[in-house]
Amino acid sequence: MSQFWKPGAEKPRILDDEEGGVLFLSSSASSSGYGYVSIEKQRQRLPVYKYRTAILYLVEHHATTVIVGETGSGKTTQIPQYLKEAGWADGGRTIACTQPRRLAVQAVASRVAEEMEVKLGEEVGYTIRFEDVTDANKTRIKFLTDGVLLREMMDDPLLTKYSVIMVDEAHERSVSTDIVLGLLKKIQKCRPELRLIVASATIEAKAMAAFFQTRKRRTTKLVESTTSEESAILSVEGRGYNVEIHYVEEPVSDYLQAAVSTVQLIHDKEPYGDILVFLTGQDDIDAAVKLINEEAPNGGKNSSGLFALPLYSGLSRAEQELIFSPTPRGKRKVVISTNIAETSLTLEGIVYVVDSGFSKQRFYNPISDIENLIVSPISKASARQRAGRAGRVRPGKCYRLYTEEYFLKEMSAQGIPEIQRSNLVSSVIQLKALGIDNILGFNWLAAPSPETMIRALEVLYSLGVLDDDAKLTSPIGFQVAEIPLDPMISKMILASNELGCSEEALTIAAVLSIQSIWVSGKGIQKELDEAKLRFAAAEGDHVTFLNVYKAFLQSGKSSQWCYKNYINYQSMKKVLEIREQLRRIAQRLGIALKSCGDMQAVRKAATSGFFSNACQLEAYSHNGMYKTVRTSQEVYIHPSSVLFRVNPKWIVYHSIVSTDRQYMRNVVSIDPSWLTEVAPHFYRQQAPNPFIH
DNA sequence: CTCAGTAAT
């Protein structure tokens, strides 16, 4: 195979499968090396290398190329380099490659810079939120999160600086990926010279290719022309080891117990190698860890050598480090994890996977406007991804706690894309800001329900972000769109400008944007509650956050101080970062930075953003039952709130978590007269609503 | 009386 594909060179062999024009090349097995190998040799050993010519051919001749590549194929690091070598970055143009996660962007960018022997941030750079390691004049290959690409479109709607955009991990179908793909299809119409590569780990390739097809296929053969508007599909094998799949013979009723006994079975019968167990949430995981460690007490001479560790996002730094420390000789590590280990984290040394077949998934109900976390069956795609985690170091085994028949006949192939399970308020305002007027008619890869879209339009209308024609209002709509936050929080910031408390609003906005500022943990509940009391404000959680933030600054941003006060230091660092970004944006929007110390102004600003989340305590309620003003739903203050058991008469909440009850997280007390004051259109009778007739 | 995972010039 020639090292560089040149126009006019013999084109690669194409096997048309009569369905999608799938291209295969016979693969001669690549041997793994021993000892020192040059970077160039390493690159040539990656499975994707055999397809170099084919990929460049397809990109040259097709507006869109869909590449199906398993993990370990090298597609992410190699394809951008091939494109650059073939001249796609000549004349000051840039090749973009998006990822759903920040960590992946950083990791891939530094790997590619290393391979190209250039300094990161020059020829090869990356951009993620809070970090722009690029040089506008020098960067020719740029890695970025798809969320950042979306933001870039606000300044440059046609993304003119990019010659090729590769959207990686498209099978994950994150909200941003779906929106980016829909917008790129639109951009293609105006920029026929733009090339798209959609890289996906699973079969959804055909649906993806069909989506980008701008013209009906004329024949089953690939049409020869300068550029085909048809999309091409290419398949690249991966480099994982074989994973033997085992199913249970009968359905299990208790997957927690089944997981624990499977772990013990593996430990008794199978050779060394660590185990990864997928369960659904913190509770199950902690219980399973306890069961395993009790049945196999470790440390003594008679220890079985089996020890279990939990893994979920809420873990502290120290607990996370345990997971990654190598397993001592003669021991076997069991990591019990949420689906964080499915994509976001890679553990070394895993040989066995136990898959419960479930994960917690978000579901959004546009009628109640509540997002729920529900334990749901995973898709085949997820099941394969989980199994693949066993084959990274040597051939492995995956034990599925469901029957083969269930896998074959009942499990859905792909699962519901996130965009169809989410509140769309943030997405809709982004599309509006990009000039997409007809949200319902947008070319969605998977259209959300009309109810969800209409609900999002209603919320934006009630916030004064959209006018009667569903167009962004000026200036409020455009300002809210500029701020990278939930529109309700952005509205709070805008309102704080007039109320003279923008400094406070920025702090609250930053804290509301992260999971929690408190440390999490089971055994320390009492201590945590006591620590909270030191900062607790009678007005509610928002004011409590201000107290914490102020004290944190006074401590000199000390991690020791955080430790003593049961505050998560990592979270506080994130708060500082987000607040700094918001401060810059606020200044650009002409918001004066003012602090007034008047908590009534602060609560009023919060009400201006969250008036639609107002709740009233039920009269004579002895158990703290509230009803939402908008829909009269039963809700309760979350036990983590400083207002839990305080139960002021009127409150607004930031969000609801739904378990056996609907719990309001982050609440602040208000005066009900503020509701009609800040949102008269919403709280006066029979407010005209242009979206519902 | 409590919480899957990501992400935003």
CSV table of N, CA, C and O (backbone and C1' of nucleotides) in Angstrom, one decimal, chain A residues 102 155 313 360 418 525 581 645 659, chain B:
chain,number,residue,atom,x,y,z
A,102,ARG,N,-14.1,15.9,28.3
A,102,ARG,CA,-12.9,16.7,28.4
A,102,ARG,C,-11.6,15.9,28.6
A,102,ARG,O,-10.6,16.2,27.9
A,155,ASP,N,-20.2,32.1,17.2
A,155,ASP,CA,-19.4,33.2,16.6
A,155,ASP,C,-19.2,32.9,15.1
A,155,ASP,O,-19.1,33.9,14.3
A,313,SER,N,-19.1,8.3,40.9
A,313,SER,CA,-18.5,9.7,40.7
A,313,SER,C,-18.4,10.4,42.0
A,313,SER,O,-17.5,11.3,42.1
A,360,LYS,N,-28.9,3.2,35.9
A,360,LYS,CA,-29.8,4.2,36.2
A,360,LYS,C,-29.8,5.2,35.0
A,360,LYS,O,-28.7,5.6,34.5
A,418,GLU,N,-30.1,10.2,24.5
A,418,GLU,CA,-30.2,11.1,25.7
A,418,GLU,C,-31.2,12.3,25.4
A,418,GLU,O,-31.9,12.7,26.2
A,525,GLN,N,-22.6,11.1,58.4
A,525,GLN,CA,-23.8,11.9,58.3
A,525,GLN,C,-23.9,13.0,59.4
A,525,GLN,O,-24.2,14.1,59.1
A,581,GLN,N,-15.3,32.3,35.0
A,581,GLN,CA,-15.8,32.3,33.6
A,581,GLN,C,-17.1,33.2,33.6
A,581,GLN,O,-17.2,34.0,32.7
A,645,ARG,N,-37.0,20.2,57.4
A,645,ARG,CA,-37.7,20.3,58.7
A,645,ARG,C,-37.9,21.7,59.1
A,645,ARG,O,-38.5,21.9,60.2
A,659,THR,N,-37.4,10.1,44.0
A,659,THR,CA,-37.2,8.7,44.4
A,659,THR,C,-38.6,8.1,44.8
A,659,THR,O,-39.4,8.1,43.9
B,1,DC,P,-39.1,10.1,56.9
B,1,DC,O5',-37.7,10.4,56.2
B,1,DC,C5',-37.5,10.5,54.8
B,1,DC,C4',-36.1,10.8,54.5
B,1,DC,C3',-35.2,9.5,54.5
B,1,DC,O3',-34.4,9.6,53.4
B,1,DC,C1',-34.2,11.2,55.8
B,2,DT,P,-34.4,8.4,52.4
B,2,DT,O5',-33.5,8.8,51.2
B,2,DT,C5',-34.0,9.8,50.3
B,2,DT,C4',-32.8,10.4,49.5
B,2,DT,C3',-31.8,9.3,49.1
B,2,DT,O3',-31.4,9.5,47.8
B,2,DT,C1',-30.7,11.0,50.2
B,3,DC,P,-32.3,8.7,46.8
B,3,DC,O5',-31.5,8.9,45.4
B,3,DC,C5',-30.3,8.3,45.2
B,3,DC,C4',-29.4,9.2,44.4
B,3,DC,C3',-28.0,8.8,44.2
B,3,DC,O3',-27.7,8.6,42.9
B,3,DC,C1',-28.1,11.1,44.8
B,4,DA,P,-27.2,7.1,42.6
B,4,DA,O5',-27.1,7.2,41.1
B,4,DA,C5',-26.1,7.9,40.5
B,4,DA,C4',-25.7,7.1,39.2
B,4,DA,C3',-24.6,7.9,38.5
B,4,DA,O3',-23.3,7.5,39.0
B,4,DA,C1',-26.3,7.2,37.0
B,5,DG,P,-22.2,8.6,39.1
B,5,DG,O5',-21.9,9.0,37.6
B,5,DG,C5',-21.2,8.1,36.8
B,5,DG,C4',-21.3,8.5,35.4
B,5,DG,C3',-20.8,9.9,35.0
B,5,DG,O3',-19.4,9.9,35.0
B,5,DG,C1',-22.8,9.5,33.9
B,6,DT,P,-18.6,11.2,35.2
B,6,DT,O5',-18.4,11.6,33.7
B,6,DT,C5',-18.9,12.9,33.3
B,6,DT,C4',-19.2,12.9,31.8
B,6,DT,C3',-19.0,14.3,31.3
B,6,DT,O3',-17.7,14.4,30.8
B,6,DT,C1',-21.2,13.5,30.9
B,7,DA,P,-16.9,15.7,31.3
B,7,DA,O5',-17.7,16.9,30.6
B,7,DA,C5',-17.9,16.8,29.2
B,7,DA,C4',-18.9,17.9,28.7
B,7,DA,C3',-18.5,19.2,29.3
B,7,DA,O3',-17.7,19.9,28.3
B,7,DA,C1',-20.9,18.8,29.5
B,8,DA,P,-17.0,21.2,28.8
B,8,DA,O5',-18.1,22.3,28.4
B,8,DA,C5',-18.6,22.4,27.1
B,8,DA,C4',-19.5,23.6,27.0
B,8,DA,C3',-18.9,24.9,27.6
B,8,DA,O3',-18.9,25.9,26.6
B,8,DA,C1',-21.0,24.5,28.4
B,9,DT,P,-17.8,27.1,27.0
B,9,DT,O5',-17.8,28.2,25.9
B,9,DT,C5',-17.4,28.0,24.6
B,9,DT,C4',-16.4,29.0,24.2
B,9,DT,C3',-15.3,29.4,25.2
B,9,DT,O3',-14.0,29.1,24.6
B,9,DT,C1',-16.0,31.2,23.8
